XYZ file of C-alpha atoms in Angstrom:
459
model
C 23.249 71.447 -65.241
C 19.716 71.935 -63.922
C 16.993 69.841 -65.519
C 15.141 73.006 -66.619
C 18.277 74.153 -68.424
C 18.530 70.796 -70.185
C 14.920 71.114 -71.394
C 15.537 74.653 -72.666
C 18.755 73.643 -74.379
C 17.065 70.715 -76.081
C 14.188 72.888 -77.303
C 16.618 75.548 -78.517
C 18.631 72.951 -80.410
C 15.478 71.613 -82.065
C 14.422 75.101 -83.088
C 17.791 75.820 -84.651
C 18.137 72.495 -86.467
C 20.095 72.740 -89.689
C 18.523 71.230 -92.763
C 21.037 69.027 -94.542
C 21.997 70.117 -98.029
C 21.706 68.170 -101.298
C 18.196 66.859 -100.712
C 18.692 65.465 -97.220
C 15.952 66.671 -94.869
C 15.622 65.244 -91.380
C 11.846 65.672 -91.170
C 11.136 69.395 -91.245
C 7.774 69.935 -89.617
C 5.480 72.408 -87.919
C 6.974 74.327 -85.034
C 10.539 74.469 -86.360
C 12.424 77.683 -87.152
C 15.566 78.080 -89.201
C 17.083 79.999 -92.113
C 16.772 76.697 -93.980
C 12.974 76.774 -93.459
C 13.022 80.194 -95.084
C 14.833 78.670 -98.076
C 12.237 75.877 -98.116
C 9.405 78.418 -98.139
C 11.046 80.350 -100.943
C 11.402 77.153 -102.937
C 7.721 76.318 -102.369
C 6.806 79.865 -103.404
C 8.786 79.602 -106.652
C 6.945 76.386 -107.485
C 3.569 78.044 -106.815
C 2.650 76.290 -103.549
C 3.513 78.781 -100.766
C 1.012 81.649 -100.888
C 2.155 83.752 -97.904
C 3.540 87.163 -98.991
C 7.016 86.454 -97.632
C 9.212 83.638 -96.419
C 9.365 83.810 -92.613
C 11.697 80.991 -91.600
C 9.005 79.575 -89.316
C 7.351 76.260 -90.215
C 3.730 77.024 -89.327
C 0.315 75.840 -90.580
C 0.612 77.777 -93.848
C 3.915 76.104 -94.645
C 2.504 72.711 -93.687
C -0.479 73.243 -96.017
C 1.898 74.224 -98.838
C 3.930 71.061 -98.258
C 0.756 68.932 -98.278
C -0.370 70.524 -101.533
C 3.001 69.844 -103.112
C 3.033 66.248 -101.889
C -0.424 65.705 -103.389
C 0.722 67.221 -106.671
C 3.656 64.827 -107.017
C 1.842 61.783 -105.576
C 3.782 61.541 -102.315
C 2.197 60.700 -98.927
C 0.507 63.937 -97.781
C 2.050 64.156 -94.343
C 2.898 67.865 -94.298
C 6.372 66.841 -93.137
C 9.374 67.409 -95.417
C 11.410 64.202 -95.552
C 14.239 63.297 -97.934
C 11.891 62.211 -100.755
C 9.763 65.372 -100.491
C 12.771 67.673 -100.470
C 14.387 65.945 -103.450
C 11.132 66.120 -105.452
C 10.677 69.768 -104.543
C 14.111 70.767 -105.793
C 13.552 68.917 -109.073
C 9.920 69.957 -109.582
C 9.057 72.066 -112.636
C 5.435 73.304 -112.719
C 3.724 72.112 -115.890
C 0.594 74.254 -115.638
C 0.777 77.955 -116.450
C -1.191 80.200 -114.079
C -4.530 81.174 -115.629
C -6.248 84.500 -115.035
C -8.767 86.958 -116.489
C -8.209 87.726 -120.164
C -6.531 84.439 -121.057
C -8.031 81.920 -123.503
C -7.236 78.501 -124.943
C -7.485 74.776 -124.310
C -6.071 75.125 -120.774
C -8.983 77.402 -119.903
C -11.461 74.959 -121.463
C -10.106 72.125 -119.284
C -10.301 74.383 -116.221
C -13.918 75.342 -116.981
C -14.914 71.717 -117.633
C -13.488 70.591 -114.291
C -15.149 73.502 -112.475
C -18.435 72.636 -114.193
C -18.091 68.980 -113.215
C -17.756 70.061 -109.572
C -20.702 72.471 -109.812
C -18.789 75.763 -109.593
C -18.885 76.905 -113.248
C -22.531 77.394 -114.218
C -22.187 79.245 -117.510
C -24.094 77.368 -120.252
C -21.062 76.915 -122.529
C -17.403 75.967 -122.170
C -15.937 79.034 -123.882
C -12.165 78.728 -123.456
C -12.147 82.382 -122.350
C -11.177 83.243 -118.747
C -13.665 85.982 -117.872
C -15.269 87.176 -114.648
C -17.616 84.156 -114.522
C -14.640 81.773 -114.579
C -12.800 83.947 -112.046
C -15.764 83.765 -109.644
C -15.954 79.963 -110.074
C -12.236 79.592 -109.327
C -12.596 81.800 -106.253
C -15.497 79.688 -104.941
C -13.487 76.502 -105.462
C -10.498 78.017 -103.656
C -12.641 79.104 -100.712
C -14.221 75.659 -100.456
C -10.804 73.979 -100.477
C -8.889 76.193 -98.069
C -6.813 77.919 -100.748
C -6.151 81.666 -101.043
C -9.274 83.005 -102.808
C -7.488 85.013 -105.498
C -9.643 83.971 -108.457
C -6.436 83.102 -110.320
C -5.774 79.459 -111.163
C -2.190 78.941 -110.031
C -0.359 75.602 -109.968
C -1.781 74.616 -106.573
C -5.349 75.411 -107.588
C -5.048 73.618 -110.935
C -3.631 70.485 -109.306
C -6.189 70.484 -106.487
C -8.964 70.971 -109.039
C -7.691 68.094 -111.180
C -7.653 65.782 -108.177
C -11.135 66.843 -107.037
C -12.571 66.319 -110.527
C -10.911 62.901 -110.757
C -12.293 61.897 -107.368
C -15.760 63.115 -108.386
C -15.641 61.041 -111.561
C -14.582 57.956 -109.612
C -17.242 58.506 -106.956
C -19.959 59.056 -109.548
C -19.099 55.917 -111.500
C -18.785 53.763 -108.388
C -22.000 54.936 -106.726
C -24.820 55.249 -109.230
C -27.462 54.936 -106.501
C -26.663 58.372 -105.082
C -26.885 61.467 -107.271
C -24.701 64.410 -106.310
C -22.846 67.363 -107.790
C -21.172 66.244 -110.987
C -23.707 63.505 -111.841
C -25.264 63.539 -115.314
C -27.845 61.659 -117.324
C -31.488 60.641 -117.476
C -31.690 59.960 -113.730
C -30.711 63.564 -113.025
C -33.254 64.809 -115.592
C -35.964 62.729 -113.891
C -34.948 64.119 -110.487
C -35.052 67.708 -111.784
C -38.477 67.128 -113.355
C -39.838 65.783 -110.069
C -38.338 68.644 -108.074
C -39.810 71.103 -110.579
C -43.283 69.599 -110.098
C -42.862 70.056 -106.353
C -41.752 73.682 -106.748
C -38.140 73.213 -105.608
C -36.248 73.250 -108.919
C -36.794 76.692 -110.489
C -34.151 76.666 -113.217
C -35.874 77.301 -116.594
C -34.552 74.108 -118.226
C -34.140 70.437 -117.353
C -30.394 70.065 -117.919
C -29.578 66.505 -116.878
C -26.576 67.932 -114.987
C -26.431 67.886 -111.177
C -24.978 71.268 -110.268
C -25.376 73.613 -107.301
C -28.902 74.632 -108.357
C -30.055 71.001 -108.227
C -28.186 70.416 -104.964
C -29.895 73.443 -103.380
C -33.307 72.184 -104.548
C -32.623 68.726 -103.066
C -31.379 70.296 -99.837
C -34.573 72.355 -99.444
C -36.731 69.280 -100.071
C -34.738 67.266 -97.527
C -35.049 70.025 -94.942
C -38.817 70.342 -95.472
C -39.280 66.571 -95.189
C -37.168 65.835 -92.122
C -34.263 64.257 -94.002
C -30.533 64.995 -93.520
C -30.006 68.136 -95.640
C -26.942 66.897 -97.525
C -27.872 68.158 -100.989
C -27.113 64.673 -102.374
C -30.024 62.524 -103.555
C -29.590 59.095 -101.969
C -32.109 56.269 -102.354
C -34.181 57.470 -99.382
C -34.408 61.000 -100.761
C -35.255 59.797 -104.277
C -38.021 57.551 -102.934
C -39.480 60.354 -100.810
C -39.439 62.745 -103.794
C -41.159 60.173 -106.030
C -43.854 59.599 -103.378
C -44.430 63.348 -103.041
C -44.840 63.686 -106.812
C -47.363 60.820 -106.912
C -49.455 62.550 -104.256
C -49.240 65.871 -106.068
C -50.278 64.594 -109.495
C -52.984 62.222 -108.264
C -56.215 63.632 -109.769
C -58.411 65.062 -106.982
C -62.157 65.287 -107.158
C -63.202 68.045 -109.533
C -64.672 70.163 -106.769
C -61.388 70.001 -104.836
C -59.222 71.376 -107.647
C -57.586 74.610 -106.526
C -56.854 77.538 -108.794
C -53.703 79.625 -108.690
C -54.377 82.930 -106.941
C -51.349 84.795 -105.653
C -51.602 88.343 -104.339
C -49.936 90.674 -101.814
C -49.211 88.780 -98.601
C -48.749 85.352 -100.200
C -45.607 83.338 -99.450
C -43.995 80.088 -100.560
C -42.446 78.173 -103.418
C -45.019 79.250 -106.008
C -44.230 82.893 -105.246
C -40.528 82.140 -105.674
C -41.256 80.500 -109.001
C -43.249 83.518 -110.192
C -40.489 85.905 -109.089
C -37.826 83.782 -110.786
C -39.650 83.792 -114.120
C -40.416 87.501 -113.857
C -36.743 88.160 -113.171
C -35.652 86.142 -116.206
C -37.982 88.219 -118.361
C -36.718 91.480 -116.864
C -39.836 92.487 -114.920
C -38.784 91.641 -111.345
C -35.741 93.808 -110.581
C -35.345 93.197 -106.846
C -31.927 91.785 -105.992
C -33.219 88.596 -104.306
C -35.903 85.957 -104.871
C -37.735 86.291 -101.544
C -40.787 84.025 -101.784
C -42.883 86.918 -100.392
C -45.494 88.588 -102.599
C -45.163 92.306 -101.862
C -45.771 95.508 -103.812
C -42.586 95.021 -105.900
C -43.821 91.614 -107.073
C -47.317 92.987 -107.737
C -45.897 95.819 -109.860
C -43.772 93.348 -111.831
C -46.809 91.119 -112.431
C -48.849 94.131 -113.552
C -46.205 95.127 -116.142
C -46.019 91.546 -117.396
C -49.802 91.327 -117.710
C -49.924 94.581 -119.636
C -47.288 93.381 -122.132
C -48.989 89.992 -122.451
C -52.383 91.619 -123.191
C -53.875 90.312 -119.947
C -55.937 92.263 -117.426
C -53.343 94.225 -115.426
C -54.526 93.405 -111.909
C -51.155 92.663 -110.278
C -52.631 89.346 -109.112
C -51.405 85.989 -110.444
C -54.457 84.012 -111.514
C -54.558 80.858 -113.671
C -54.217 82.717 -116.997
C -51.298 84.853 -115.784
C -49.558 81.864 -114.218
C -49.834 79.739 -117.358
C -48.522 82.518 -119.591
C -45.692 83.337 -117.192
C -44.532 79.805 -116.481
C -44.988 78.790 -120.101
C -47.227 75.779 -119.518
C -49.881 76.973 -121.995
C -49.492 78.468 -125.490
C -50.268 82.133 -126.006
C -53.876 82.791 -127.101
C -54.401 82.968 -130.845
C -53.387 86.325 -132.255
C -51.206 87.235 -129.274
C -47.429 87.153 -129.169
C -45.722 85.488 -126.205
C -44.598 87.851 -123.452
C -41.010 87.257 -124.528
C -39.759 85.895 -127.835
C -36.315 85.195 -126.492
C -34.766 82.341 -124.633
C -32.179 84.570 -122.982
C -30.092 81.639 -121.747
C -29.679 80.377 -125.311
C -29.092 83.921 -126.564
C -26.186 84.457 -124.164
C -24.821 80.976 -124.864
C -24.780 81.753 -128.612
C -22.985 85.022 -127.931
C -20.399 83.308 -125.697
C -19.414 80.933 -128.484
C -18.391 83.947 -130.591
C -15.953 85.458 -128.077
C -12.705 86.327 -129.814
C -14.241 86.709 -133.291
C -12.403 89.646 -134.942
C -13.986 93.000 -135.699
C -14.585 93.625 -139.421
C -16.421 96.671 -140.740
C -19.594 95.417 -142.431
C -19.022 91.885 -141.110
C -22.049 89.864 -140.116
C -20.909 86.207 -139.924
C -18.476 84.298 -137.680
C -16.395 83.367 -140.733
C -16.030 86.952 -141.999
C -16.019 88.677 -138.598
C -18.474 91.146 -137.095
C -18.980 94.830 -136.791
C -21.071 96.075 -133.873
C -24.571 95.742 -135.338
C -23.634 92.703 -137.439
C -22.894 90.825 -134.230
C -26.273 91.778 -132.741
C -28.309 90.865 -135.817
C -26.511 87.506 -136.144
C -26.989 86.448 -132.498
C -30.626 87.524 -132.292
C -31.380 85.814 -135.609
C -30.340 82.495 -134.026
C -33.304 82.978 -131.688
C -35.708 83.859 -134.493
C -35.642 87.607 -133.806
C -34.917 89.914 -136.759
C -33.203 93.210 -135.987
C -32.469 96.139 -138.336
C -28.905 96.293 -139.640
C -27.725 99.565 -138.044
C -27.396 100.537 -134.392
C -29.551 103.614 -134.913
C -32.375 101.546 -136.419
C -32.079 98.880 -133.696
C -32.428 101.675 -131.138
C -35.537 103.026 -132.839
C -37.517 99.750 -132.721
C -36.724 98.611 -129.167
C -38.857 99.010 -126.064
C -37.109 101.297 -123.517
C -36.444 99.842 -120.045
C -35.322 101.722 -116.939
C -32.542 99.244 -116.180
C -31.203 96.384 -118.309
C -32.050 92.729 -117.721
C -30.199 89.776 -119.230
C -30.830 89.697 -122.981
C -31.546 93.436 -123.335
C -29.420 95.575 -125.675
C -27.416 98.437 -124.129
C -26.554 101.459 -126.271
C -23.717 103.996 -126.309
C -22.882 107.256 -128.036
C -19.309 106.876 -129.316
C -17.961 108.432 -132.515
C -21.071 110.418 -133.499
C -24.143 111.947 -131.876
C -26.859 109.438 -131.019
C -26.607 105.636 -130.630
C -23.556 104.353 -132.514
C -22.491 101.266 -130.525
C -24.396 98.529 -128.688
C -24.025 95.176 -126.962
C -26.061 92.464 -125.217
C -26.415 92.746 -121.443
C -25.377 89.476 -119.714
C -25.856 90.407 -116.060
C -23.561 91.562 -113.237
C -23.023 94.918 -114.947
C -21.456 93.298 -118.026
C -22.261 93.226 -121.730
C -20.910 91.319 -124.734
C -20.219 93.254 -127.918
C -17.982 93.506 -130.976
C -15.518 96.328 -130.335
C -13.392 97.871 -133.070
C -10.163 97.234 -131.159
C -11.119 94.000 -129.379
C -13.473 91.985 -131.567
C -16.217 90.125 -129.688
C -15.465 90.602 -126.008
C -17.041 91.263 -122.608
C -16.903 94.717 -121.006
C -18.318 96.341 -117.875
C -20.848 99.150 -117.889
C -18.996 100.740 -114.974
C -15.775 101.149 -116.942
C -15.270 104.900 -117.311
C -15.282 104.844 -121.134
C -18.638 103.068 -121.369
C -20.203 104.740 -118.347
C -19.652 108.207 -119.834
C -21.210 107.167 -123.160
C -24.131 105.062 -121.951
C -27.508 106.047 -123.487
C -29.853 103.371 -122.127
C -31.224 99.869 -122.680
C -34.018 98.442 -124.810
C -35.849 95.129 -124.983
C -36.738 93.078 -128.101
């Protein structure tokens, strides 16, 4: 037989290897093809590890990744090769975690959200135990970052990979206190956020003490501007450089060198971003992105804010406008603040009530809520008193052209005029107490609500 024939015969025999039965597997690995590989893929699919639409019989990279994920889940060496131990474990494996998806609630969802929050993916203020679109988006981001199919559903592979990542993060955080990174918590993180805020990099409205993606992005921008490796993690070098920058910034200059805030069309930079961010939180800046450029859209937003805050409506951010907007100075005597609401806290309070049943006339979590009872209860937690009926709430609000977070959206349902309402929470969604759902989250674009939408008002 010619040598070339021998090579071909050997390759053909390898490709058509037969996997032994009863748990005996002579190292199935990438590049092999066989009906037995198809059975392997089907088995992996049943256990929630093989995500390809169909079993092909070819052991390629997707199959290898599925095998690695399974081996990690059962604490076997993650070789991607199916040996006797892997095959035996696979046949005996029973998934313990139910797949989680939109609409589900419970302790499993709470654990999922906590782990996602620890890793910086879940940024909602509260752990709700409800799997909504915010949780779905966080799961999808985690899946994309970890090479998993980005379905937004937490299947067995995702749940196991997430558990391992959270465990590793906890270990890394406890073993390396010198470096702050995503998942870190405590006074050191609060101090870092305060320093970054003074330097104009950290624009989140509150100092949280939690190192999430917002803090990581702020650190990364500082590192990039200061010639440091832009890792997003605050090591000792980064922390020292930030502290030095703060000392220079807060050192009192000579009186004649003090500069006033004066931002107008054409200005750029971190202060402009900060102004836009605060205007957006209050519902005045409606552009889709925070640009850092002061154009006509920003000027118009500033002008509307100044008018509501009883300031001269110039469209220019001077010291008085800046202090009122950023919240560093109290409102002048006799004037109300530009916004009475802390919208983050408002939405967090509402989230805690998800799942509360609908009860006609209900106005407490214990008794249940009707539509307006839910609104009056949540706003009262923020010190804002609303009338008791939807029609009266409508009559006292300030109309807005498009809703911002914290605004109330109104609908005409069972009678003419406003008869149902909810709190807008962003991304085209609102939270409300529905007669058939209790307190839940719905989308404005759903046909039922879209056809009945009347408008939004601010309080």
